[in-house]
């Protein structure tokens, strides 16, 4: 589908469709922002948990020489690293998705506004041209009626046996003047009609299709950008998975290496 | 190190050490419980987020025919599944670690108490036996003193020119009676001493070492059980990682398959 060709008369539809696209970007940014907040609070809770159960010198320090105490300490350290990875997810989502998409959204809103304004302006220009045509047509009709009236008046005067030759001459001159003016008006109208037809043609076959095609490009780019944002949402977490696996491996190691004989 | 051999006189130390072991189990259970609560609340927040941004029919339903809207819906579904996996982690930690270890901890406390009571009782029995020995020894000493006195009295009577033969006879009989009683007491003392030595031997070389070795076994089993619990902590999460990866893959797929031309 080509918007310029297939939707040339669907200004309102394109307006609504692109607005719904912007809304989706906005909704996605908000969604990711809330996800990062959840992730931040989750990481914070894990960090606090790790801190709470970590040994703080004194009597407990002594127990650390026993492997099962020392291993719990290592597990808490790994959990703290784990929390760091969750924080990294939150930060990368915030900068990689929310900040970038918000900036993009501003540009997009501006671009869409410009296109819609251009389309409206073109529409208005065509309407002004049409109004001019109407007004010239009206003037031509009025002049034509006046001319007919003047011609009839001249014929009537010519046939009037009471009219002087001066009267007849004056009526004829008046009628000729009218005819001349009417012909000028007809030429104006013909010129304006030609101008309007050309403009209308340009509007429907060039101007509006160009704007709508630009809007289609814009919307397609937006969708590609959204798709990128969706993939990032998963990629950011996929990226830390090996490190999270390492943390889990560290916990297992801490468990496995415990020697109950020591 | 063998507790029965190397720590036979370290009752207080073993008492303290095994108590600190129980405390560690208790602390670990509490730690895992708090982790499950964090995990539960994290999962709940993700579920709510997914629900909040999911489409609820009406006008928005229409938009779903566009791939970029439909893909967000799929991402929300995957996030909901993801939350389900976090819940599974919480549940498995609760039943696999907290519930099991709590039950084990109760048994452990009971077993430790029994061992410590047995050791105390053996100690008390040995003390009672020692007191008996002391009392028999005292009686023997007293009887011996009486005998010496009676013997001296009999000699004194025999050498007394004023004593009758009856007096001498009576003194001698009394002295003999005393000697007999003292010899009986000496035999009692010897028997009790032998008995006490045997009991002391049994206490130090058999009874206490056996109890302390059982406590060592108990503590080593506890440490192995702790090590298991530490590994479970990681394993439970490792187990859901492939499903979490699948969710992330699902999100990527939803992003990739978007067709901006539709």
Short mmCIF file of C-alpha atoms in Angstrom, two decimals:
data_model
loop_
_atom_site.label_atom_id
_atom_site.label_comp_id
_atom_site.label_asym_id
_atom_site.label_seq_id
_atom_site.Cartn_x
_atom_site.Cartn_y
_atom_site.Cartn_z
CA UNK A 1 0.00 0.00 0.00
CA UNK A 2 1.16 3.48 -0.92
CA UNK A 3 -0.38 6.25 1.18
CA UNK A 4 0.12 8.93 -1.49
CA UNK A 5 -1.73 6.88 -4.12
CA UNK A 6 -4.21 4.88 -2.09
CA UNK A 7 -5.08 7.28 0.70
CA UNK A 8 -4.87 10.66 -1.14
CA UNK A 9 -8.33 11.61 0.20
CA UNK A 10 -7.86 10.14 3.70
CA UNK A 11 -6.37 13.08 5.58
CA UNK A 12 -8.42 12.39 8.75
CA UNK A 13 -7.58 8.71 8.68
CA UNK A 14 -3.85 9.41 8.30
CA UNK A 15 -4.07 12.04 11.04
CA UNK A 16 -5.68 9.49 13.40
CA UNK A 17 -3.39 6.63 12.42
CA UNK A 18 -0.14 8.55 12.92
CA UNK A 19 -1.46 9.96 16.22
CA UNK A 20 -2.16 6.41 17.41
CA UNK A 21 1.43 5.55 16.40
CA UNK A 22 2.79 8.39 18.54
CA UNK A 23 0.54 7.26 21.41
CA UNK A 24 2.01 3.78 21.15
CA UNK A 25 5.59 5.14 21.37
CA UNK A 26 4.57 7.22 24.38
CA UNK A 27 2.86 4.23 26.01
CA UNK A 28 5.91 2.04 25.41
CA UNK A 29 8.25 4.63 26.97
CA UNK A 30 6.00 4.82 30.04
CA UNK A 31 5.87 1.03 30.22
CA UNK A 32 9.66 0.67 30.09
CA UNK A 33 10.06 3.46 32.65
CA UNK A 34 7.82 1.62 35.08
CA UNK A 35 9.72 -1.60 34.41
CA UNK A 36 13.01 0.14 35.30
CA UNK A 37 11.44 1.40 38.55
CA UNK A 38 10.40 -2.14 39.44
CA UNK A 39 13.88 -3.37 38.57
CA UNK A 40 15.52 -0.63 40.67
CA UNK A 41 13.40 -1.38 43.72
CA UNK A 42 14.04 -5.14 43.28
CA UNK A 43 17.80 -4.54 43.13
CA UNK A 44 17.66 -2.28 46.17
CA UNK A 45 15.79 -4.89 48.18
CA UNK A 46 18.34 -7.55 47.22
CA UNK A 47 21.19 -5.23 48.20
CA UNK A 48 19.58 -4.50 51.57
CA UNK A 49 19.01 -8.21 52.15
CA UNK A 50 22.64 -8.96 51.40
CA UNK A 51 23.80 -6.16 53.72
CA UNK A 52 21.45 -7.21 56.51
CA UNK A 53 22.82 -10.76 56.66
CA UNK A 54 26.46 -9.88 56.08
CA UNK A 55 28.76 -10.23 59.08
CA UNK A 56 29.83 -7.08 60.81
CA UNK A 57 32.97 -8.06 62.71
CA UNK A 58 32.87 -8.85 66.41
CA UNK A 59 31.79 -12.24 67.63
CA UNK A 60 30.53 -13.31 64.22
CA UNK A 61 33.91 -12.61 62.61
CA UNK A 62 35.26 -15.57 64.55
CA UNK A 63 32.74 -17.99 63.04
CA UNK A 64 34.00 -17.06 59.59
CA UNK A 65 36.89 -19.45 59.95
CA UNK A 66 34.28 -22.22 59.55
CA UNK A 67 33.60 -22.94 55.91
CA UNK A 68 29.81 -23.00 56.22
CA UNK A 69 29.82 -19.51 57.72
CA UNK A 70 32.30 -18.23 55.16
CA UNK A 71 30.21 -19.67 52.31
CA UNK A 72 27.09 -17.83 53.42
CA UNK A 73 29.18 -14.68 53.32
CA UNK A 74 30.22 -15.48 49.74
CA UNK A 75 26.61 -16.14 48.77
CA UNK A 76 25.67 -12.72 50.14
CA UNK A 77 28.46 -11.16 48.11
CA UNK A 78 27.25 -12.91 44.96
CA UNK A 79 23.69 -11.77 45.68
CA UNK A 80 25.00 -8.24 45.94
CA UNK A 81 26.66 -8.59 42.53
CA UNK A 82 23.42 -10.06 41.22
CA UNK A 83 21.58 -6.95 42.46
CA UNK A 84 24.17 -4.86 40.63
CA UNK A 85 23.26 -6.62 37.39
CA UNK A 86 19.56 -5.88 37.93
CA UNK A 87 20.51 -2.23 38.45
CA UNK A 88 22.46 -2.35 35.21
CA UNK A 89 19.33 -3.63 33.43
CA UNK A 90 17.35 -0.72 34.86
CA UNK A 91 19.99 1.85 33.88
CA UNK A 92 20.43 0.49 30.36
CA UNK A 93 16.67 0.41 29.80
CA UNK A 94 16.41 3.97 31.02
CA UNK A 95 19.19 5.40 28.84
CA UNK A 96 18.97 2.94 25.91
CA UNK A 97 15.19 2.93 25.52
CA UNK A 98 13.41 5.67 27.51
CA UNK A 99 15.80 8.59 26.98
CA UNK A 100 16.49 7.81 23.30
CA UNK A 101 12.86 7.10 22.43
CA UNK A 102 11.67 10.24 24.26
CA UNK A 103 14.05 12.37 22.19
CA UNK A 104 12.94 10.54 19.04
CA UNK A 105 9.29 11.06 20.01
CA UNK A 106 9.79 14.83 20.21
CA UNK A 107 11.31 14.90 16.71
CA UNK A 108 8.54 12.67 15.46
CA UNK A 109 5.79 14.91 16.88
CA UNK A 110 7.45 17.91 15.23
CA UNK A 111 7.82 16.15 11.90
CA UNK A 112 4.22 14.92 11.92
CA UNK A 113 2.97 18.42 12.79
CA UNK A 114 4.97 19.91 9.90
CA UNK A 115 3.53 17.39 7.41
CA UNK A 116 -0.02 17.91 8.61
CA UNK A 117 0.42 21.69 8.51
CA UNK A 118 1.80 21.46 4.97
CA UNK A 119 -1.20 19.39 3.89
CA UNK A 120 -3.61 21.83 5.54
CA UNK A 121 -1.86 24.79 3.95
CA UNK A 122 -2.01 23.19 0.50
CA UNK A 123 -5.69 22.50 1.06
CA UNK A 124 -6.28 26.12 2.08
CA UNK A 125 -4.35 27.45 -0.92
CA UNK A 126 -6.51 25.34 -3.23
CA UNK A 127 -9.62 26.60 -1.45
CA UNK A 128 -8.50 30.23 -1.82
CA UNK A 129 -7.87 29.61 -5.51
CA UNK A 130 -11.33 28.03 -5.83
CA UNK A 131 -12.94 30.99 -4.08
CA UNK A 132 -11.14 33.34 -6.48
CA UNK A 133 -12.47 31.28 -9.38
CA UNK A 134 -16.00 31.45 -7.96
CA UNK A 135 -15.76 35.18 -7.48
CA UNK A 136 -14.44 35.74 -11.04
CA UNK A 137 -17.16 33.45 -12.39
CA UNK A 138 -19.80 35.43 -10.51
CA UNK A 139 -18.41 38.72 -11.83
CA UNK A 140 -18.38 37.30 -15.35
CA UNK A 141 -22.04 36.16 -14.97
CA UNK A 142 -23.01 39.55 -13.64
CA UNK A 143 -21.20 41.36 -16.45
CA UNK A 144 -22.79 39.03 -19.00
CA UNK A 145 -26.28 39.79 -17.66
CA UNK A 146 -25.51 43.53 -17.76
CA UNK A 147 -24.27 43.14 -21.37
CA UNK A 148 -27.45 41.31 -22.43
CA UNK A 149 -29.51 43.99 -20.76
CA UNK A 150 -27.49 46.75 -22.52
CA UNK A 151 -27.77 44.96 -25.90
CA UNK A 152 -31.53 44.58 -25.50
CA UNK A 153 -31.76 48.26 -24.42
CA UNK A 154 -29.78 49.30 -27.60
CA UNK A 155 -32.06 47.19 -29.84
CA UNK A 156 -35.12 48.63 -28.11
CA UNK A 157 -33.81 52.22 -28.59
CA UNK A 158 -33.05 51.53 -32.28
CA UNK A 159 -36.61 50.33 -32.83
CA UNK A 160 -38.11 53.27 -30.89
CA UNK A 161 -39.53 55.79 -33.36
CA UNK A 162 -39.36 58.51 -30.74
CA UNK A 163 -35.63 58.02 -30.08
CA UNK A 164 -33.14 60.47 -31.47
CA UNK A 165 -30.08 59.29 -33.41
CA UNK A 166 -28.00 60.49 -30.46
CA UNK A 167 -30.01 58.24 -28.14
CA UNK A 168 -29.43 55.28 -30.45
CA UNK A 169 -25.71 56.02 -30.71
CA UNK A 170 -25.33 56.34 -26.95
CA UNK A 171 -27.20 53.04 -26.30
CA UNK A 172 -25.04 51.21 -28.89
CA UNK A 173 -21.83 52.63 -27.45
CA UNK A 174 -22.91 51.58 -24.00
CA UNK A 175 -23.77 48.07 -25.23
CA UNK A 176 -20.38 47.73 -26.97
CA UNK A 177 -18.62 48.84 -23.82
CA UNK A 178 -20.49 46.21 -21.89
CA UNK A 179 -19.62 43.51 -24.39
CA UNK A 180 -15.97 44.46 -24.16
CA UNK A 181 -15.97 44.31 -20.36
CA UNK A 182 -17.83 40.97 -20.43
CA UNK A 183 -15.30 39.52 -22.83
CA UNK A 184 -12.46 40.65 -20.54
CA UNK A 185 -14.26 38.96 -17.62
CA UNK A 186 -14.67 35.77 -19.65
CA UNK A 187 -10.97 35.77 -20.42
CA UNK A 188 -10.17 36.30 -16.73
CA UNK A 189 -12.47 33.44 -15.82
CA UNK A 190 -10.95 31.14 -18.43
CA UNK A 191 -7.43 32.00 -17.20
CA UNK A 192 -8.40 31.47 -13.56
CA UNK A 193 -10.15 28.20 -14.41
CA UNK A 194 -7.03 26.96 -16.16
CA UNK A 195 -4.89 28.10 -13.21
CA UNK A 196 -7.24 26.38 -10.75
CA UNK A 197 -7.31 23.13 -12.72
CA UNK A 198 -3.53 23.12 -12.79
CA UNK A 199 -3.37 23.75 -9.06
CA UNK A 200 -5.97 21.10 -8.32
CA UNK A 201 -4.03 18.65 -10.42
CA UNK A 202 -0.82 19.54 -8.60
CA UNK A 203 -2.58 19.22 -5.24
CA UNK A 204 -4.09 15.79 -5.89
CA UNK A 205 -1.35 14.19 -7.96
CA UNK A 206 1.82 15.73 -6.57
CA UNK A 207 1.58 17.82 -3.42
CA UNK A 208 -0.66 15.66 -1.19
CA UNK A 209 0.80 12.31 -2.37
CA UNK A 210 4.30 13.66 -1.61
CA UNK A 211 3.30 14.75 1.90
CA UNK A 212 1.42 11.52 2.59
CA UNK A 213 4.32 9.44 1.30
CA UNK A 214 6.65 11.34 3.61
CA UNK A 215 4.26 10.56 6.46
CA UNK A 216 4.24 6.93 5.44
CA UNK A 217 8.05 6.89 5.51
CA UNK A 218 7.92 8.58 8.89
CA UNK A 219 5.45 6.00 10.23
CA UNK A 220 7.43 3.09 8.83
CA UNK A 221 10.59 4.47 10.40
CA UNK A 222 8.70 4.85 13.67
CA UNK A 223 7.60 1.22 13.52
CA UNK A 224 11.16 0.07 12.79
CA UNK A 225 12.33 2.22 15.72
CA UNK A 226 9.63 0.65 17.93
CA UNK A 227 10.69 -2.83 16.82
CA UNK A 228 14.26 -1.91 17.75
CA UNK A 229 13.01 -0.72 21.16
CA UNK A 230 11.16 -4.00 21.68
CA UNK A 231 14.28 -6.01 20.85
CA UNK A 232 16.40 -3.82 23.13
CA UNK A 233 14.01 -4.61 25.97
CA UNK A 234 15.00 -8.28 25.70
CA UNK A 235 18.63 -7.71 24.62
CA UNK A 236 19.50 -5.59 27.66
CA UNK A 237 18.48 -8.42 29.93
CA UNK A 238 20.02 -11.11 27.71
CA UNK A 239 23.32 -9.26 27.91
CA UNK A 240 23.56 -9.58 31.70
CA UNK A 241 22.41 -13.20 31.74
CA UNK A 242 25.94 -14.65 31.50
CA UNK A 243 27.00 -12.52 34.48
CA UNK A 244 23.91 -13.54 36.41
CA UNK A 245 24.76 -17.16 35.56
CA UNK A 246 28.25 -16.51 36.91
CA UNK A 247 26.76 -15.19 40.18
CA UNK A 248 24.61 -18.33 40.47
CA UNK A 249 27.67 -20.43 39.67
CA UNK A 250 29.53 -18.56 42.43
CA UNK A 251 26.77 -19.43 44.89
CA UNK A 252 26.91 -23.09 43.88
CA UNK A 253 30.69 -23.09 44.24
CA UNK A 254 30.39 -21.55 47.70
CA UNK A 255 27.99 -24.36 48.59
CA UNK A 256 29.99 -27.17 47.05
CA UNK A 257 33.38 -26.25 48.49
CA UNK A 258 32.13 -26.45 52.09
CA UNK A 259 34.19 -29.04 53.94
CA UNK A 260 32.24 -30.41 56.88
CA UNK A 261 35.47 -31.86 58.31
CA UNK A 262 37.02 -28.47 58.91
CA UNK B 1 40.12 -33.85 64.17
CA UNK B 2 38.02 -36.26 66.18
CA UNK B 3 35.80 -34.60 68.79
CA UNK B 4 35.63 -37.70 71.02
CA UNK B 5 39.43 -37.96 71.20
CA UNK B 6 40.59 -34.37 70.86
CA UNK B 7 37.82 -32.45 72.62
CA UNK B 8 36.86 -34.98 75.35
CA UNK B 9 37.20 -32.22 78.02
CA UNK B 10 35.62 -29.44 75.90
CA UNK B 11 31.95 -29.80 76.78
CA UNK B 12 31.36 -26.02 76.92
CA UNK B 13 33.17 -25.44 73.66
CA UNK B 14 31.13 -28.14 71.89
CA UNK B 15 27.94 -26.74 73.43
CA UNK B 16 28.78 -23.28 72.05
CA UNK B 17 29.98 -24.51 68.66
CA UNK B 18 26.89 -26.64 67.95
CA UNK B 19 24.62 -23.79 69.11
CA UNK B 20 26.34 -21.44 66.67
CA UNK B 21 25.71 -24.08 63.98
CA UNK B 22 21.99 -24.11 64.76
CA UNK B 23 21.97 -20.32 64.73
CA UNK B 24 23.49 -20.35 61.25
CA UNK B 25 20.76 -22.71 59.97
CA UNK B 26 18.12 -20.46 61.52
CA UNK B 27 19.74 -17.38 60.02
CA UNK B 28 19.92 -18.99 56.59
CA UNK B 29 16.23 -19.97 56.72
CA UNK B 30 15.29 -16.40 57.63
CA UNK B 31 17.50 -15.06 54.85
CA UNK B 32 15.92 -17.33 52.20
CA UNK B 33 12.44 -16.47 53.50
CA UNK B 34 13.13 -12.77 53.02
CA UNK B 35 14.52 -13.47 49.55
CA UNK B 36 11.28 -15.29 48.59
CA UNK B 37 9.27 -12.29 49.81
CA UNK B 38 11.35 -9.97 47.63
CA UNK B 39 10.90 -12.35 44.70
CA UNK B 40 7.13 -12.55 45.27
CA UNK B 41 6.71 -8.80 45.38
CA UNK B 42 8.91 -8.40 42.28
CA UNK B 43 6.78 -10.95 40.40
CA UNK B 44 3.60 -9.25 41.53
CA UNK B 45 4.81 -5.86 40.32
CA UNK B 46 5.75 -7.33 36.92
CA UNK B 47 2.32 -8.98 36.66
CA UNK B 48 0.56 -5.71 37.49
CA UNK B 49 2.71 -3.87 34.97
CA UNK B 50 1.82 -6.39 32.28
CA UNK B 51 -1.88 -6.16 33.16
CA UNK B 52 -1.82 -2.35 33.26
CA UNK B 53 -0.48 -2.02 29.71
CA UNK B 54 -2.45 -4.90 28.20
CA UNK B 55 -5.29 -3.92 25.87
CA UNK B 56 -8.79 -4.18 27.18
CA UNK B 57 -10.95 -4.43 24.06
CA UNK B 58 -12.74 -1.39 22.71
CA UNK B 59 -10.98 1.16 20.57
CA UNK B 60 -7.56 -0.28 21.29
CA UNK B 61 -8.60 -3.73 20.05
CA UNK B 62 -8.75 -2.22 16.55
CA UNK B 63 -5.13 -1.12 16.68
CA UNK B 64 -4.11 -4.71 17.31
CA UNK B 65 -4.33 -5.47 13.63
CA UNK B 66 -1.13 -3.41 13.30
CA UNK B 67 1.93 -5.50 13.97
CA UNK B 68 3.65 -2.96 16.24
CA UNK B 69 0.61 -2.89 18.53
CA UNK B 70 0.21 -6.66 18.48
CA UNK B 71 3.91 -7.12 19.30
CA UNK B 72 3.65 -4.96 22.43
CA UNK B 73 0.78 -7.20 23.49
CA UNK B 74 3.01 -10.26 22.99
CA UNK B 75 5.81 -8.62 24.99
CA UNK B 76 3.36 -8.03 27.83
CA UNK B 77 2.33 -11.68 27.68
CA UNK B 78 5.96 -12.80 27.80
CA UNK B 79 6.59 -10.47 30.74
CA UNK B 80 3.65 -12.08 32.50
CA UNK B 81 5.20 -15.52 31.92
CA UNK B 82 8.51 -14.13 33.15
CA UNK B 83 6.77 -12.99 36.35
CA UNK B 84 5.38 -16.53 36.69
CA UNK B 85 8.93 -17.88 36.63
CA UNK B 86 10.00 -15.48 39.39
CA UNK B 87 7.01 -16.72 41.41
CA UNK B 88 8.15 -20.27 40.80
CA UNK B 89 11.58 -19.37 42.18
CA UNK B 90 9.92 -17.95 45.30
CA UNK B 91 7.71 -21.01 45.77
CA UNK B 92 10.52 -23.50 45.24
CA UNK B 93 12.78 -21.65 47.65
CA UNK B 94 10.02 -21.61 50.22
CA UNK B 95 9.17 -25.33 50.02
CA UNK B 96 12.57 -26.66 48.94
CA UNK B 97 14.70 -24.70 51.39
CA UNK B 98 12.70 -22.95 54.14
CA UNK B 99 10.10 -25.61 54.93
CA UNK B 100 12.54 -28.54 54.70
CA UNK B 101 15.31 -26.83 56.64
CA UNK B 102 12.88 -25.67 59.35
CA UNK B 103 11.73 -29.25 59.88
CA UNK B 104 15.34 -30.41 59.89
CA UNK B 105 16.26 -27.67 62.36
CA UNK B 106 13.62 -28.91 64.83
CA UNK B 107 15.04 -32.46 64.67
CA UNK B 108 18.54 -31.09 65.01
CA UNK B 109 17.69 -29.07 68.11
CA UNK B 110 16.08 -32.16 69.67
CA UNK B 111 19.05 -34.37 68.83
CA UNK B 112 21.56 -31.84 70.17
CA UNK B 113 19.58 -31.50 73.39
CA UNK B 114 19.51 -35.28 73.84
CA UNK B 115 23.28 -35.57 73.38
CA UNK B 116 24.01 -32.72 75.78
CA UNK B 117 21.60 -34.18 78.36
CA UNK B 118 23.28 -37.59 78.02
CA UNK B 119 26.68 -36.03 78.59
CA UNK B 120 25.43 -34.11 81.63
CA UNK B 121 23.80 -37.23 83.07
CA UNK B 122 26.99 -39.27 82.65
CA UNK B 123 28.92 -36.48 84.35
CA UNK B 124 26.44 -36.47 87.24
CA UNK B 125 26.56 -40.25 87.61
CA UNK B 126 30.35 -40.13 87.85
CA UNK B 127 30.10 -37.37 90.44
CA UNK B 128 27.62 -39.38 92.53
CA UNK B 129 29.97 -42.35 92.37
CA UNK B 130 32.87 -40.14 93.45
CA UNK B 131 30.88 -38.80 96.39
CA UNK B 132 30.08 -42.35 97.46
CA UNK B 133 33.79 -43.17 97.28
CA UNK B 134 34.62 -40.15 99.40
CA UNK B 135 32.02 -41.08 102.00
CA UNK B 136 33.23 -44.70 102.20
CA UNK B 137 36.82 -43.47 102.44
CA UNK B 138 35.83 -41.18 105.33
CA UNK B 139 34.05 -43.99 107.14
CA UNK B 140 37.09 -46.25 106.71
CA UNK B 141 39.38 -43.52 108.10
CA UNK B 142 37.07 -43.02 111.05
CA UNK B 143 36.84 -46.77 111.73
CA UNK B 144 40.61 -47.07 111.44
CA UNK B 145 41.11 -44.32 114.02
CA UNK B 146 38.64 -46.01 116.36
CA UNK B 147 40.48 -49.32 115.92
CA UNK B 148 43.84 -47.75 116.76
CA UNK B 149 42.32 -46.20 119.81
CA UNK B 150 40.76 -49.55 120.92
CA UNK B 151 44.05 -51.39 120.30
CA UNK B 152 45.97 -48.83 122.35
CA UNK B 153 43.33 -49.08 125.09
CA UNK B 154 43.63 -52.90 125.10
CA UNK B 155 47.47 -52.64 125.41
CA UNK B 156 47.13 -50.04 128.12
CA UNK B 157 44.67 -52.27 130.05
CA UNK B 158 46.97 -55.29 129.69
CA UNK B 159 49.86 -53.31 131.14
CA UNK B 160 47.75 -51.87 133.97
CA UNK B 161 48.62 -53.72 137.21
CA UNK B 162 45.28 -52.66 138.66
CA UNK B 163 43.17 -54.16 135.78
CA UNK B 164 41.31 -57.41 136.31
CA UNK B 165 41.62 -60.22 133.79
CA UNK B 166 38.00 -59.56 132.84
CA UNK B 167 38.88 -55.92 132.04
CA UNK B 168 41.77 -57.11 129.85
CA UNK B 169 39.58 -59.69 128.12
CA UNK B 170 36.83 -57.13 127.43
CA UNK B 171 39.32 -54.57 126.04
CA UNK B 172 40.89 -57.18 123.75
CA UNK B 173 37.47 -58.35 122.47
CA UNK B 174 36.51 -54.74 121.79
CA UNK B 175 39.76 -54.12 119.94
CA UNK B 176 39.30 -57.25 117.83
CA UNK B 177 35.74 -56.20 116.98
CA UNK B 178 37.03 -52.84 115.85
CA UNK B 179 39.76 -54.39 113.71
CA UNK B 180 37.15 -56.61 112.07
CA UNK B 181 34.86 -53.65 111.30
CA UNK B 182 37.80 -51.56 109.98
CA UNK B 183 38.84 -54.41 107.69
CA UNK B 184 35.30 -54.62 106.35
CA UNK B 185 35.38 -50.88 105.69
CA UNK B 186 38.74 -51.17 103.92
CA UNK B 187 37.31 -53.88 101.70
CA UNK B 188 34.29 -51.69 100.92
CA UNK B 189 36.59 -48.79 100.08
CA UNK B 190 38.76 -50.93 97.82
CA UNK B 191 35.70 -52.25 96.01
CA UNK B 192 34.22 -48.76 95.58
CA UNK B 193 37.57 -47.41 94.40
CA UNK B 194 37.82 -50.15 91.81
CA UNK B 195 34.21 -49.47 90.74
CA UNK B 196 34.86 -45.73 90.50
CA UNK B 197 38.05 -46.21 88.48
CA UNK B 198 36.16 -48.43 86.07
CA UNK B 199 33.36 -45.89 85.74
CA UNK B 200 35.79 -43.01 85.29
CA UNK B 201 37.56 -44.97 82.61
CA UNK B 202 34.28 -45.72 80.88
CA UNK B 203 33.26 -42.06 81.15
CA UNK B 204 36.45 -40.63 79.65
CA UNK B 205 37.33 -43.30 77.13
CA UNK B 206 33.93 -44.56 75.98
CA UNK B 207 30.82 -42.70 77.08
CA UNK B 208 31.83 -39.05 76.46
CA UNK B 209 33.84 -39.79 73.28
CA UNK B 210 30.81 -41.68 71.91
CA UNK B 211 28.45 -38.78 72.66
CA UNK B 212 30.87 -36.19 71.29
CA UNK B 213 31.47 -38.24 68.15
CA UNK B 214 27.70 -38.46 67.63
CA UNK B 215 27.58 -34.66 67.99
CA UNK B 216 30.40 -34.35 65.50
CA UNK B 217 28.48 -36.55 63.05
CA UNK B 218 25.42 -34.42 63.70
CA UNK B 219 27.33 -31.22 63.05
CA UNK B 220 28.98 -32.56 59.91
CA UNK B 221 25.59 -33.70 58.62
CA UNK B 222 24.25 -30.21 59.42
CA UNK B 223 27.06 -28.62 57.43
CA UNK B 224 26.43 -30.95 54.48
CA UNK B 225 22.72 -30.09 54.73
CA UNK B 226 23.61 -26.36 54.79
CA UNK B 227 25.87 -26.82 51.76
CA UNK B 228 22.95 -28.52 50.00
CA UNK B 229 20.72 -25.59 50.95
CA UNK B 230 23.27 -23.13 49.56
CA UNK B 231 23.45 -25.03 46.27
CA UNK B 232 19.65 -25.25 46.07
CA UNK B 233 19.52 -21.47 46.39
CA UNK B 234 21.38 -21.19 43.08
CA UNK B 235 19.93 -24.33 41.45
CA UNK B 236 16.31 -23.20 41.83
CA UNK B 237 17.08 -20.07 39.87
CA UNK B 238 19.35 -21.88 37.38
CA UNK B 239 16.46 -24.23 36.64
CA UNK B 240 14.15 -21.45 35.43
CA UNK B 241 16.87 -19.67 33.45
CA UNK B 242 16.14 -21.57 30.20
CA UNK B 243 12.46 -20.59 30.48
CA UNK B 244 13.39 -17.00 31.26
CA UNK B 245 15.67 -17.09 28.20
CA UNK B 246 12.70 -18.35 26.19
CA UNK B 247 10.59 -15.40 27.42
CA UNK B 248 13.35 -12.99 26.36
CA UNK B 249 13.57 -14.82 23.04
CA UNK B 250 9.81 -14.41 22.68
CA UNK B 251 10.16 -10.67 23.24
CA UNK B 252 12.92 -10.44 20.62
CA UNK B 253 10.81 -12.43 18.17
CA UNK B 254 7.86 -10.11 18.76
CA UNK B 255 10.18 -7.17 18.00
CA UNK B 256 11.84 -8.71 14.95
CA UNK B 257 8.71 -9.91 13.20
CA UNK B 258 7.18 -6.43 13.07
CA UNK B 259 6.55 -5.51 9.46
CA UNK B 260 6.44 -1.75 9.03
CA UNK B 261 4.83 -2.19 5.60
CA UNK B 262 1.67 -3.68 7.06
#
